[in-house]
Amino acid sequence: METISEENVAKAEEFKNEANDFFKNQKYDQAIELYTEAINLNPNIAIYYGNRSFAYLKTECFGYALQDATKALELDKTYIKGYYRRASAYMSLGKFKLALKDYETVYKTRPNDKDAKMKYTECQKIVKVMLFQKAIAVDDEKKPVSDSINLEAMDVEEDYSGPRLDDGEVTETFMLALMEHYKAQKKLHRKFAYKILLDIKKYFSSQQSLVDVEIPENSKFTVCGDIHGQFYDLMNIFELNGLPSIDNPYLFNGDFVDRGSFSVECIFVLFGFKLLYPDHFYMSRGNHESATMNQMYGFEGEVKSKYSGQMAEVFTEVYNWLPLCHCLNGRVLVMHGGLFSEDGVTLEDIRKTDRNRQPPEQGIMCDLLWSDPMPSMGRAPSKRGVGVQFGPDVTESFLSVNNLDYIIRSHEVKPEGYEVAHNGKCITVFSAPNYCDTMGNKGAFITMTGGKMIPKYTTYEAVDHPPVKPMAYANSILSLLAG
């Protein structure tokens, strides 16, 4: 260990204490900056890395959180919180076996600690369930759950007063009624919910991984970013920008669900509009349209609470068919995450990508769902632990190879709801204001016309919602991440 002057030791402690205050006030980015200052002055203190790891967990930078927790443990193998933090990072990345190893270390060190025992036991259950599922899964023989749904056997009770499909079809009247029904916190009958899921699966499975969208010269087109189960903010977007229609087309760019506790309402409204206006309403897959994310961040729990475990499995099958990105007028590529860990990827490569699966940990599909831009040149390991970070030169090269003007992506909270980076060539849009009821950010959407394709930004504040907190349906897995 390097020798640190007394002055730097004292100054580092001041930075750490200041950072702790920011952390308590949920200002995680400022906390990270100050923990970094403390580390720069005195890199020998495990707790600085442990605290910064926790702040990175809060900002979903799971890769950085993992690095910091590991560094903390290199400095002090007895630092129990380091094992907790690293286990949390592994859990967030779906690496449950590695998380279990760290929880086991804590439990063996503190056998009488109730919290340690609970976390170890819960993680053990998850690993056992995963191993069991793996043992019984025979991929080439397993029939899709959706094939076993028998709509004819589902009766609609006489006292059901909610919206009904018109001869099995979504209509404008149905959609208007559905949104009002949801605003009143009522539930769509499972028969109609399943019909929408089966129809949308059939539709998406006929689409390519990259969908080409033609926007007429003077026509308006809207791109929205993450919604994350914030149904009442979704309704506000439609208030501000008009309901979807043939003359008012939309593209929703992934992460429709999870975290917000009205994810079921969001997804059925979006799927309903897709069925109503298939050529004027588009949906890209996000990294949260996956089984592991849904298991952890609330969507699976919400579907089970409002419907059933069987329906949760059908959603997973539908999400596997969501397109990975959209190309607008051959000039703008829209994907949820970002660009690639290798040069030379073409639109044709994306079109040929087999997407009917859970997101892999590397490759084109992974990068489209998980990657993030960075201001410096080149590429760097992802702060999330999945995908890659890419610089302005990577963006410029990709646009040049594919003769595109710019890219639009989502995936990251931004204070103003959007951010323009990489010399105007990489735009982030995030449409969930005051994300998780804590972040204080604005939401935004982008509008453009088909001729000029110049992005215009509309920002808005969060609206009130019923007193159901974000993460209300999150799996017990997630409660493990707090400690």
Tab-separated table of C-alpha atoms in Angstrom:
chain	number	residue	atom	x	y	z
A	1	MET	CA	0.000	0.000	0.000
A	2	GLU	CA	1.242	3.457	-0.830
A	3	THR	CA	1.889	5.915	2.019
A	4	ILE	CA	-0.648	8.743	2.185
A	5	SER	CA	-0.010	12.107	3.826
A	6	GLU	CA	-2.051	12.989	6.906
A	7	GLU	CA	-3.489	15.934	5.024
A	8	ASN	CA	-4.796	13.687	2.221
A	9	VAL	CA	-6.139	11.140	4.703
A	10	ALA	CA	-8.144	13.877	6.436
A	11	LYS	CA	-9.330	15.444	3.160
A	12	ALA	CA	-10.421	12.025	1.817
A	13	GLU	CA	-12.539	11.485	4.947
A	14	GLU	CA	-14.198	14.875	4.389
A	15	PHE	CA	-15.052	13.912	0.801
A	16	LYS	CA	-16.424	10.563	1.989
A	17	ASN	CA	-18.649	12.212	4.622
A	18	GLU	CA	-19.905	14.753	2.089
A	19	ALA	CA	-20.593	11.932	-0.378
A	20	ASN	CA	-22.555	10.051	2.290
A	21	ASP	CA	-24.834	13.086	2.701
A	22	PHE	CA	-25.490	13.195	-1.053
A	23	PHE	CA	-26.192	9.451	-1.008
A	24	LYS	CA	-28.729	9.835	1.811
A	25	ASN	CA	-30.498	12.490	-0.279
A	26	GLN	CA	-30.567	10.106	-3.281
A	27	LYS	CA	-28.145	12.284	-5.260
A	28	TYR	CA	-26.102	9.335	-6.378
A	29	ASP	CA	-24.126	10.918	-9.212
A	30	GLN	CA	-22.776	13.627	-6.889
A	31	ALA	CA	-22.027	10.953	-4.275
A	32	ILE	CA	-20.046	8.946	-6.851
A	33	GLU	CA	-17.982	12.021	-7.795
A	34	LEU	CA	-17.067	12.668	-4.151
A	35	TYR	CA	-16.292	9.021	-3.350
A	36	THR	CA	-14.009	9.138	-6.391
A	37	GLU	CA	-12.264	12.242	-4.972
A	38	ALA	CA	-11.773	10.377	-1.688
A	39	ILE	CA	-10.342	7.347	-3.525
A	40	ASN	CA	-7.982	9.551	-5.542
A	41	LEU	CA	-6.601	11.050	-2.314
A	42	ASN	CA	-6.471	7.782	-0.387
A	43	PRO	CA	-6.871	4.611	-2.491
A	44	ASN	CA	-6.180	2.291	0.459
A	45	ILE	CA	-9.594	2.431	2.178
A	46	ALA	CA	-12.029	-0.411	1.429
A	47	ILE	CA	-15.103	1.489	2.624
A	48	TYR	CA	-14.634	4.198	-0.037
A	49	TYR	CA	-14.916	1.560	-2.753
A	50	GLY	CA	-17.753	-0.187	-0.896
A	51	ASN	CA	-19.752	3.038	-0.621
A	52	ARG	CA	-19.144	3.946	-4.251
A	53	SER	CA	-20.176	0.417	-5.208
A	54	PHE	CA	-23.512	0.962	-3.446
A	55	ALA	CA	-24.020	4.269	-5.298
A	56	TYR	CA	-23.239	2.541	-8.599
A	57	LEU	CA	-25.848	-0.125	-7.751
A	58	LYS	CA	-28.394	2.644	-7.259
A	59	THR	CA	-27.605	4.081	-10.707
A	60	GLU	CA	-27.698	0.633	-12.353
A	61	CYS	CA	-23.976	0.696	-13.163
A	62	PHE	CA	-23.671	-2.927	-12.122
A	63	GLY	CA	-20.343	-3.509	-13.839
A	64	TYR	CA	-18.700	-0.625	-11.979
A	65	ALA	CA	-20.385	-1.738	-8.721
A	66	LEU	CA	-18.861	-5.188	-9.176
A	67	GLN	CA	-15.375	-3.755	-9.809
A	68	ASP	CA	-15.534	-1.537	-6.722
A	69	ALA	CA	-16.805	-4.280	-4.424
A	70	THR	CA	-14.035	-6.586	-5.651
A	71	LYS	CA	-11.428	-3.855	-5.075
A	72	ALA	CA	-12.772	-3.264	-1.559
A	73	LEU	CA	-12.346	-6.965	-0.780
A	74	GLU	CA	-8.798	-6.973	-2.185
A	75	LEU	CA	-8.003	-4.224	0.314
A	76	ASP	CA	-9.822	-5.852	3.231
A	77	LYS	CA	-10.990	-9.474	3.088
A	78	THR	CA	-12.878	-8.993	6.381
A	79	TYR	CA	-14.992	-6.115	4.984
A	80	ILE	CA	-18.433	-7.761	5.187
A	81	LYS	CA	-20.273	-5.023	3.284
A	82	GLY	CA	-17.934	-5.678	0.364
A	83	TYR	CA	-19.361	-9.196	0.036
A	84	TYR	CA	-22.899	-7.800	0.258
A	85	ARG	CA	-22.189	-5.225	-2.437
A	86	ARG	CA	-20.545	-7.747	-4.739
A	87	ALA	CA	-23.398	-10.206	-4.239
A	88	SER	CA	-25.866	-7.424	-5.098
A	89	ALA	CA	-23.964	-6.632	-8.296
A	90	TYR	CA	-23.905	-10.313	-9.267
A	91	MET	CA	-27.641	-10.587	-8.539
A	92	SER	CA	-28.360	-7.527	-10.687
A	93	LEU	CA	-26.467	-9.151	-13.543
A	94	GLY	CA	-28.392	-12.422	-13.100
A	95	LYS	CA	-25.253	-14.246	-11.908
A	96	PHE	CA	-26.991	-15.911	-8.977
A	97	LYS	CA	-24.438	-18.680	-8.359
A	98	LEU	CA	-21.642	-16.149	-7.871
A	99	ALA	CA	-23.905	-14.085	-5.626
A	100	LEU	CA	-24.627	-17.189	-3.564
A	101	LYS	CA	-20.905	-17.705	-3.012
A	102	ASP	CA	-20.556	-14.234	-1.480
A	103	TYR	CA	-23.692	-14.565	0.635
A	104	GLU	CA	-22.327	-17.899	1.878
A	105	THR	CA	-19.100	-16.185	2.954
A	106	VAL	CA	-21.089	-13.614	4.936
A	107	TYR	CA	-23.315	-16.265	6.515
A	108	LYS	CA	-20.372	-18.445	7.540
A	109	THR	CA	-18.608	-15.424	9.019
A	110	ARG	CA	-21.743	-14.319	10.872
A	111	PRO	CA	-23.821	-17.462	11.509
A	112	ASN	CA	-26.036	-15.677	14.057
A	113	ASP	CA	-26.808	-12.694	11.814
A	114	LYS	CA	-30.479	-12.987	10.776
A	115	ASP	CA	-30.067	-10.723	7.745
A	116	ALA	CA	-27.089	-12.725	6.469
A	117	LYS	CA	-28.988	-15.986	6.934
A	118	MET	CA	-32.078	-14.657	5.129
A	119	LYS	CA	-30.087	-13.436	2.138
A	120	TYR	CA	-28.116	-16.653	1.870
A	121	THR	CA	-31.295	-18.772	2.129
A	122	GLU	CA	-33.229	-16.684	-0.415
A	123	CYS	CA	-30.392	-16.719	-2.921
A	124	GLN	CA	-30.003	-20.471	-2.425
A	125	LYS	CA	-33.706	-20.925	-3.293
A	126	ILE	CA	-33.276	-18.965	-6.519
A	127	VAL	CA	-30.269	-21.035	-7.584
A	128	LYS	CA	-32.150	-24.276	-6.813
A	129	VAL	CA	-35.151	-23.154	-8.868
A	130	MET	CA	-32.854	-22.231	-11.769
A	131	LEU	CA	-31.090	-25.577	-11.659
A	132	PHE	CA	-34.438	-27.379	-11.543
A	133	GLN	CA	-35.774	-25.405	-14.506
A	134	LYS	CA	-32.594	-26.144	-16.452
A	135	ALA	CA	-32.922	-29.863	-15.640
A	136	ILE	CA	-36.504	-30.104	-16.920
A	137	ALA	CA	-36.091	-27.866	-19.956
A	138	VAL	CA	-35.685	-29.722	-23.234
A	139	ASP	CA	-35.576	-26.859	-25.697
A	140	ASP	CA	-36.293	-28.734	-28.901
A	141	GLU	CA	-39.230	-30.606	-27.401
A	142	LYS	CA	-40.725	-27.928	-25.178
A	143	LYS	CA	-43.986	-26.574	-26.569
A	144	PRO	CA	-44.583	-22.842	-26.180
A	145	VAL	CA	-46.929	-22.103	-23.280
A	146	SER	CA	-48.957	-19.900	-25.632
A	147	ASP	CA	-49.890	-23.000	-27.654
A	148	SER	CA	-51.712	-24.402	-24.636
A	149	ILE	CA	-53.977	-21.370	-24.091
A	150	ASN	CA	-57.622	-22.290	-24.716
A	151	LEU	CA	-59.593	-19.063	-25.142
A	152	GLU	CA	-62.845	-20.930	-25.777
A	153	ALA	CA	-62.690	-22.412	-22.290
A	154	MET	CA	-62.476	-18.964	-20.666
A	155	ASP	CA	-65.855	-17.613	-19.634
A	156	VAL	CA	-66.489	-13.920	-19.170
A	157	GLU	CA	-68.452	-13.537	-15.947
A	158	GLU	CA	-71.791	-11.737	-16.089
A	159	ASP	CA	-70.673	-9.103	-13.612
A	160	TYR	CA	-67.651	-8.091	-15.755
A	161	SER	CA	-68.342	-4.534	-16.897
A	162	GLY	CA	-64.999	-3.717	-18.511
A	163	PRO	CA	-64.009	-3.310	-22.169
A	164	ARG	CA	-64.582	-6.191	-24.582
A	165	LEU	CA	-62.923	-6.975	-27.891
A	166	ASP	CA	-65.216	-6.558	-30.875
A	167	ASP	CA	-65.533	-10.047	-32.365
A	168	GLY	CA	-62.022	-10.738	-31.087
A	169	GLU	CA	-60.577	-7.563	-32.620
A	170	VAL	CA	-59.045	-4.460	-31.045
A	171	THR	CA	-60.981	-1.343	-32.090
A	172	GLU	CA	-60.564	2.355	-31.331
A	173	THR	CA	-63.608	2.132	-29.048
A	174	PHE	CA	-62.006	-0.737	-27.156
A	175	MET	CA	-58.748	1.187	-26.692
A	176	LEU	CA	-60.501	4.302	-25.385
A	177	ALA	CA	-62.506	2.165	-22.958
A	178	LEU	CA	-59.382	0.213	-21.903
A	179	MET	CA	-57.456	3.360	-20.977
A	180	GLU	CA	-60.369	4.695	-18.897
A	181	HIS	CA	-60.775	1.286	-17.273
A	182	TYR	CA	-57.099	1.293	-16.309
A	183	LYS	CA	-57.222	4.877	-15.027
A	184	ALA	CA	-59.943	3.660	-12.667
A	185	GLN	CA	-57.495	0.914	-11.523
A	186	LYS	CA	-59.620	-1.898	-12.928
A	187	LYS	CA	-58.451	-5.056	-14.664
A	188	LEU	CA	-59.001	-6.270	-18.229
A	189	HIS	CA	-60.647	-9.701	-18.301
A	190	ARG	CA	-58.066	-12.450	-18.732
A	191	LYS	CA	-59.816	-13.789	-21.851
A	192	PHE	CA	-59.256	-10.505	-23.690
A	193	ALA	CA	-55.776	-10.115	-22.202
A	194	TYR	CA	-54.755	-13.540	-23.512
A	195	LYS	CA	-56.316	-12.838	-26.929
A	196	ILE	CA	-54.209	-9.676	-27.241
A	197	LEU	CA	-51.072	-11.614	-26.256
A	198	LEU	CA	-51.686	-14.431	-28.729
A	199	ASP	CA	-52.454	-11.990	-31.562
A	200	ILE	CA	-49.443	-9.799	-30.852
A	201	LYS	CA	-47.120	-12.811	-30.673
A	202	LYS	CA	-48.349	-13.952	-34.075
A	203	TYR	CA	-47.786	-10.461	-35.480
A	204	PHE	CA	-44.297	-9.908	-34.032
A	205	SER	CA	-43.122	-13.374	-35.065
A	206	SER	CA	-43.776	-12.375	-38.683
A	207	GLN	CA	-41.539	-9.282	-38.408
A	208	GLN	CA	-37.835	-8.907	-39.065
A	209	SER	CA	-35.288	-8.129	-36.341
A	210	LEU	CA	-34.810	-4.725	-37.996
A	211	VAL	CA	-38.028	-3.032	-39.150
A	212	ASP	CA	-37.913	-0.379	-41.890
A	213	VAL	CA	-40.333	2.512	-41.311
A	214	GLU	CA	-41.385	4.883	-44.068
A	215	ILE	CA	-42.485	8.363	-42.917
A	216	PRO	CA	-44.089	10.551	-45.627
A	217	GLU	CA	-42.385	13.907	-46.226
A	218	ASN	CA	-44.695	16.207	-44.245
A	219	SER	CA	-45.948	13.634	-41.760
A	220	LYS	CA	-45.147	13.768	-38.054
A	221	PHE	CA	-43.507	10.814	-36.272
A	222	THR	CA	-42.905	10.431	-32.513
A	223	VAL	CA	-40.223	8.409	-30.721
A	224	CYS	CA	-40.616	7.656	-26.988
A	225	GLY	CA	-38.042	6.129	-24.674
A	226	ASP	CA	-38.375	4.004	-21.528
A	227	ILE	CA	-41.830	3.956	-19.893
A	228	HIS	CA	-41.012	1.481	-17.087
A	229	GLY	CA	-44.541	0.781	-15.917
A	230	GLN	CA	-45.412	4.462	-15.363
A	231	PHE	CA	-48.920	4.201	-16.826
A	232	TYR	CA	-50.152	7.624	-15.764
A	233	ASP	CA	-47.115	9.274	-17.360
A	234	LEU	CA	-47.810	7.264	-20.526
A	235	MET	CA	-51.350	8.691	-20.520
A	236	ASN	CA	-49.814	12.151	-20.126
A	237	ILE	CA	-47.704	11.616	-23.253
A	238	PHE	CA	-50.907	10.915	-25.189
A	239	GLU	CA	-52.509	14.038	-23.631
A	240	LEU	CA	-49.571	16.198	-24.731
A	241	ASN	CA	-48.931	14.649	-28.133
A	242	GLY	CA	-52.260	13.092	-29.162
A	243	LEU	CA	-53.420	9.502	-29.183
A	244	PRO	CA	-51.745	7.086	-31.608
A	245	SER	CA	-53.514	6.977	-34.964
A	246	ILE	CA	-52.757	6.524	-38.648
A	247	ASP	CA	-51.984	10.257	-38.773
A	248	ASN	CA	-50.069	10.264	-35.464
A	249	PRO	CA	-47.647	7.328	-35.539
A	250	TYR	CA	-45.410	6.364	-32.607
A	251	LEU	CA	-42.340	4.254	-31.871
A	252	PHE	CA	-41.819	3.119	-28.262
A	253	ASN	CA	-38.175	2.228	-27.785
A	254	GLY	CA	-38.132	-0.582	-25.189
A	255	ASP	CA	-38.347	-0.960	-21.393
A	256	PHE	CA	-42.119	-0.717	-21.307
A	257	VAL	CA	-42.245	-2.618	-18.009
A	258	ASP	CA	-40.480	-3.224	-14.656
A	259	ARG	CA	-39.852	-0.885	-11.712
A	260	GLY	CA	-43.105	1.072	-12.138
A	261	SER	CA	-46.045	-0.827	-10.640
A	262	PHE	CA	-48.495	-0.254	-13.512
A	263	SER	CA	-46.530	-2.287	-16.043
A	264	VAL	CA	-49.439	-4.570	-16.951
A	265	GLU	CA	-51.550	-1.523	-17.842
A	266	CYS	CA	-48.726	-0.020	-19.925
A	267	ILE	CA	-48.011	-3.149	-21.925
A	268	PHE	CA	-51.631	-3.953	-22.789
A	269	VAL	CA	-52.242	-0.377	-23.944
A	270	LEU	CA	-49.105	-0.480	-26.110
A	271	PHE	CA	-49.890	-3.943	-27.509
A	272	GLY	CA	-53.476	-2.837	-28.129
A	273	PHE	CA	-52.362	0.152	-30.189
A	274	LYS	CA	-49.907	-2.047	-32.091
A	275	LEU	CA	-52.753	-4.381	-33.079
A	276	LEU	CA	-55.015	-1.442	-33.948
A	277	TYR	CA	-52.421	0.407	-36.074
A	278	PRO	CA	-49.827	-2.215	-37.066
A	279	ASP	CA	-48.246	0.023	-39.732
A	280	HIS	CA	-48.286	3.212	-37.643
A	281	PHE	CA	-47.289	2.055	-34.168
A	282	TYR	CA	-43.936	0.418	-33.442
A	283	MET	CA	-42.251	-1.238	-30.453
A	284	SER	CA	-38.560	-2.138	-29.979
A	285	ARG	CA	-37.286	-4.594	-27.423
A	286	GLY	CA	-35.451	-3.223	-24.389
A	287	ASN	CA	-33.131	-4.985	-21.965
A	288	HIS	CA	-36.073	-5.196	-19.512
A	289	GLU	CA	-38.128	-7.275	-21.939
A	290	SER	CA	-36.381	-10.365	-20.607
A	291	ALA	CA	-37.151	-13.092	-18.074
A	292	THR	CA	-34.329	-12.316	-15.623
A	293	MET	CA	-35.102	-8.597	-15.488
A	294	ASN	CA	-38.843	-9.253	-15.152
A	295	GLN	CA	-38.189	-11.714	-12.338
A	296	MET	CA	-36.147	-9.164	-10.419
A	297	TYR	CA	-37.684	-5.773	-11.126
A	298	GLY	CA	-41.379	-6.417	-10.683
A	299	PHE	CA	-43.099	-7.283	-13.951
A	300	GLU	CA	-43.289	-11.030	-13.323
A	301	GLY	CA	-44.616	-10.426	-9.822
A	302	GLU	CA	-47.173	-7.940	-11.119
A	303	VAL	CA	-48.452	-10.317	-13.813
A	304	LYS	CA	-48.715	-13.139	-11.258
A	305	SER	CA	-50.580	-10.833	-8.889
A	306	LYS	CA	-53.017	-9.504	-11.501
A	307	TYR	CA	-53.285	-12.668	-13.620
A	308	SER	CA	-51.140	-15.818	-13.342
A	309	GLY	CA	-47.696	-17.381	-13.645
A	310	GLN	CA	-48.812	-18.904	-16.943
A	311	MET	CA	-49.460	-15.447	-18.382
A	312	ALA	CA	-46.001	-14.312	-17.227
A	313	GLU	CA	-44.507	-17.140	-19.311
A	314	VAL	CA	-46.546	-16.086	-22.342
A	315	PHE	CA	-45.210	-12.533	-21.986
A	316	THR	CA	-41.667	-13.936	-22.087
A	317	GLU	CA	-42.500	-15.728	-25.353
A	318	VAL	CA	-43.947	-12.523	-26.827
A	319	TYR	CA	-40.949	-10.415	-25.777
A	320	ASN	CA	-38.623	-12.842	-27.550
A	321	TRP	CA	-40.234	-11.790	-30.843
A	322	LEU	CA	-40.057	-8.003	-30.360
A	323	PRO	CA	-37.994	-6.327	-33.114
A	324	LEU	CA	-34.528	-5.199	-32.025
A	325	CYS	CA	-34.516	-1.847	-33.814
A	326	HIS	CA	-36.175	0.355	-36.441
A	327	CYS	CA	-34.723	2.297	-39.371
A	328	LEU	CA	-36.639	5.508	-40.144
A	329	ASN	CA	-36.634	6.518	-43.814
A	330	GLY	CA	-33.280	4.767	-44.257
A	331	ARG	CA	-31.671	7.665	-42.350
A	332	VAL	CA	-32.094	7.175	-38.590
A	333	LEU	CA	-31.570	3.954	-36.643
A	334	VAL	CA	-33.481	3.602	-33.372
A	335	MET	CA	-32.495	0.953	-30.820
A	336	HIS	CA	-32.902	0.678	-27.056
A	337	GLY	CA	-29.255	0.434	-25.946
A	338	GLY	CA	-26.616	1.343	-28.474
A	339	LEU	CA	-23.832	0.370	-30.829
A	340	PHE	CA	-21.451	-2.516	-31.086
A	341	SER	CA	-18.318	-3.975	-29.577
A	342	GLU	CA	-16.922	-4.478	-33.104
A	343	ASP	CA	-16.581	-2.234	-36.151
A	344	GLY	CA	-18.250	-2.922	-39.461
A	345	VAL	CA	-21.713	-4.072	-38.300
A	346	THR	CA	-24.247	-3.440	-41.076
A	347	LEU	CA	-28.016	-3.101	-41.121
A	348	GLU	CA	-28.079	-6.405	-42.960
A	349	ASP	CA	-26.189	-8.042	-40.075
A	350	ILE	CA	-28.901	-6.781	-37.719
A	351	ARG	CA	-31.666	-8.026	-40.015
A	352	LYS	CA	-30.112	-11.505	-39.964
A	353	THR	CA	-29.801	-11.608	-36.147
A	354	ASP	CA	-31.850	-14.410	-34.594
A	355	ARG	CA	-33.769	-12.646	-31.821
A	356	ASN	CA	-36.228	-15.344	-30.656
A	357	ARG	CA	-34.355	-15.958	-27.426
A	358	GLN	CA	-33.355	-14.464	-24.102
A	359	PRO	CA	-30.738	-11.730	-24.559
A	360	PRO	CA	-27.220	-13.193	-24.855
A	361	GLU	CA	-24.240	-11.764	-22.947
A	362	GLN	CA	-22.404	-10.612	-26.063
A	363	GLY	CA	-22.890	-9.965	-29.755
A	364	ILE	CA	-25.182	-7.790	-31.870
A	365	MET	CA	-28.398	-8.440	-29.935
A	366	CYS	CA	-26.724	-7.870	-26.562
A	367	ASP	CA	-25.185	-4.570	-27.678
A	368	LEU	CA	-28.437	-3.279	-29.189
A	369	LEU	CA	-30.207	-3.827	-25.859
A	370	TRP	CA	-27.481	-2.911	-23.346
A	371	SER	CA	-24.760	-0.567	-24.682
A	372	ASP	CA	-24.260	3.102	-23.744
A	373	PRO	CA	-22.461	6.054	-25.356
A	374	MET	CA	-19.497	7.733	-23.653
A	375	PRO	CA	-17.802	11.076	-24.410
A	376	SER	CA	-14.273	9.694	-24.933
A	377	MET	CA	-13.100	8.020	-28.118
A	378	GLY	CA	-13.045	4.280	-28.697
A	379	ARG	CA	-14.727	1.622	-26.591
A	380	ALA	CA	-14.655	0.719	-22.912
A	381	PRO	CA	-16.106	-2.083	-20.793
A	382	SER	CA	-19.725	-1.385	-19.931
A	383	LYS	CA	-20.497	0.371	-16.663
A	384	ARG	CA	-23.461	-2.028	-16.484
A	385	GLY	CA	-21.373	-5.178	-16.820
A	386	VAL	CA	-23.191	-6.085	-20.064
A	387	GLY	CA	-22.744	-4.591	-23.537
A	388	VAL	CA	-20.109	-1.930	-24.234
A	389	GLN	CA	-19.515	1.808	-23.949
A	390	PHE	CA	-18.872	3.466	-27.310
A	391	GLY	CA	-17.370	6.820	-28.230
A	392	PRO	CA	-18.170	9.430	-30.919
A	393	ASP	CA	-15.711	7.839	-33.349
A	394	VAL	CA	-17.588	4.514	-33.090
A	395	THR	CA	-20.876	6.301	-33.798
A	396	GLU	CA	-19.377	8.192	-36.752
A	397	SER	CA	-17.953	5.004	-38.241
A	398	PHE	CA	-21.233	3.092	-37.886
A	399	LEU	CA	-23.225	5.910	-39.516
A	400	SER	CA	-20.717	6.127	-42.366
A	401	VAL	CA	-20.738	2.360	-43.037
A	402	ASN	CA	-24.548	2.321	-43.137
A	403	ASN	CA	-25.166	5.720	-44.764
A	404	LEU	CA	-27.234	6.986	-41.810
A	405	ASP	CA	-27.677	10.509	-40.366
A	406	TYR	CA	-27.844	9.738	-36.634
A	407	ILE	CA	-29.051	7.202	-34.041
A	408	ILE	CA	-31.703	7.478	-31.335
A	409	ARG	CA	-31.435	5.312	-28.241
A	410	SER	CA	-32.950	5.229	-24.728
A	411	HIS	CA	-31.873	3.093	-21.745
A	412	GLU	CA	-30.510	5.908	-19.510
A	413	VAL	CA	-32.176	8.409	-17.179
A	414	LYS	CA	-31.374	11.983	-18.234
A	415	PRO	CA	-32.204	15.066	-16.110
A	416	GLU	CA	-34.008	16.764	-19.021
A	417	GLY	CA	-35.432	13.518	-20.427
A	418	TYR	CA	-33.070	13.607	-23.406
A	419	GLU	CA	-29.430	14.208	-24.260
A	420	VAL	CA	-27.671	15.014	-27.526
A	421	ALA	CA	-24.145	13.570	-27.721
A	422	HIS	CA	-21.441	12.608	-30.233
A	423	ASN	CA	-21.678	15.853	-32.237
A	424	GLY	CA	-25.443	15.536	-32.543
A	425	LYS	CA	-25.201	12.019	-33.958
A	426	CYS	CA	-26.282	10.049	-30.842
A	427	ILE	CA	-29.521	11.088	-29.130
A	428	THR	CA	-30.855	9.568	-25.892
A	429	VAL	CA	-34.573	9.837	-25.081
A	430	PHE	CA	-36.060	8.688	-21.759
A	431	SER	CA	-39.807	9.015	-21.241
A	432	ALA	CA	-40.310	8.028	-17.556
A	433	PRO	CA	-40.258	11.293	-15.517
A	434	ASN	CA	-39.272	11.188	-11.840
A	435	TYR	CA	-38.121	7.635	-12.474
A	436	CYS	CA	-39.010	5.302	-9.593
A	437	ASP	CA	-40.604	8.312	-7.829
A	438	THR	CA	-37.120	9.347	-6.700
A	439	MET	CA	-34.895	10.591	-9.537
A	440	GLY	CA	-36.532	13.979	-10.165
A	441	ASN	CA	-35.797	13.826	-13.902
A	442	LYS	CA	-38.063	15.143	-16.635
A	443	GLY	CA	-39.449	12.827	-19.295
A	444	ALA	CA	-39.167	13.570	-23.007
A	445	PHE	CA	-40.262	12.437	-26.444
A	446	ILE	CA	-38.944	13.279	-29.900
A	447	THR	CA	-41.019	14.405	-32.873
A	448	MET	CA	-39.839	14.808	-36.456
A	449	THR	CA	-41.247	15.069	-39.955
A	450	GLY	CA	-40.456	12.576	-42.670
A	451	GLY	CA	-38.757	15.053	-44.982
A	452	LYS	CA	-36.229	16.850	-42.790
A	453	MET	CA	-35.938	14.221	-40.024
A	454	ILE	CA	-34.812	16.955	-37.614
A	455	PRO	CA	-35.505	15.935	-34.000
A	456	LYS	CA	-37.672	18.223	-31.851
A	457	TYR	CA	-37.782	17.600	-28.090
A	458	THR	CA	-40.799	17.897	-25.807
A	459	THR	CA	-40.139	17.585	-22.080
A	460	TYR	CA	-42.623	17.164	-19.234
A	461	GLU	CA	-42.843	16.568	-15.498
A	462	ALA	CA	-44.273	13.488	-13.776
A	463	VAL	CA	-48.001	13.389	-13.039
A	464	ASP	CA	-49.695	12.007	-9.941
A	465	HIS	CA	-50.441	8.304	-9.721
A	466	PRO	CA	-52.366	6.134	-7.247
A	467	PRO	CA	-50.461	5.295	-4.036
A	468	VAL	CA	-48.780	2.133	-5.295
A	469	LYS	CA	-45.023	2.521	-4.948
A	470	PRO	CA	-42.549	1.541	-7.670
A	471	MET	CA	-41.188	-1.972	-7.178
A	472	ALA	CA	-44.340	-2.969	-5.266
A	473	TYR	CA	-44.323	-6.320	-7.090
A	474	ALA	CA	-40.563	-6.830	-7.190
A	475	ASN	CA	-39.346	-10.311	-6.336
A	476	SER	CA	-37.823	-11.001	-2.950
A	477	ILE	CA	-34.557	-11.147	-4.910
A	478	LEU	CA	-34.593	-7.377	-5.065
A	479	SER	CA	-34.984	-6.818	-1.357
A	480	LEU	CA	-31.632	-8.585	-1.108
A	481	LEU	CA	-29.946	-5.801	-3.026
A	482	ALA	CA	-30.537	-3.144	-0.390
A	483	GLY	CA	-28.066	-4.449	2.187
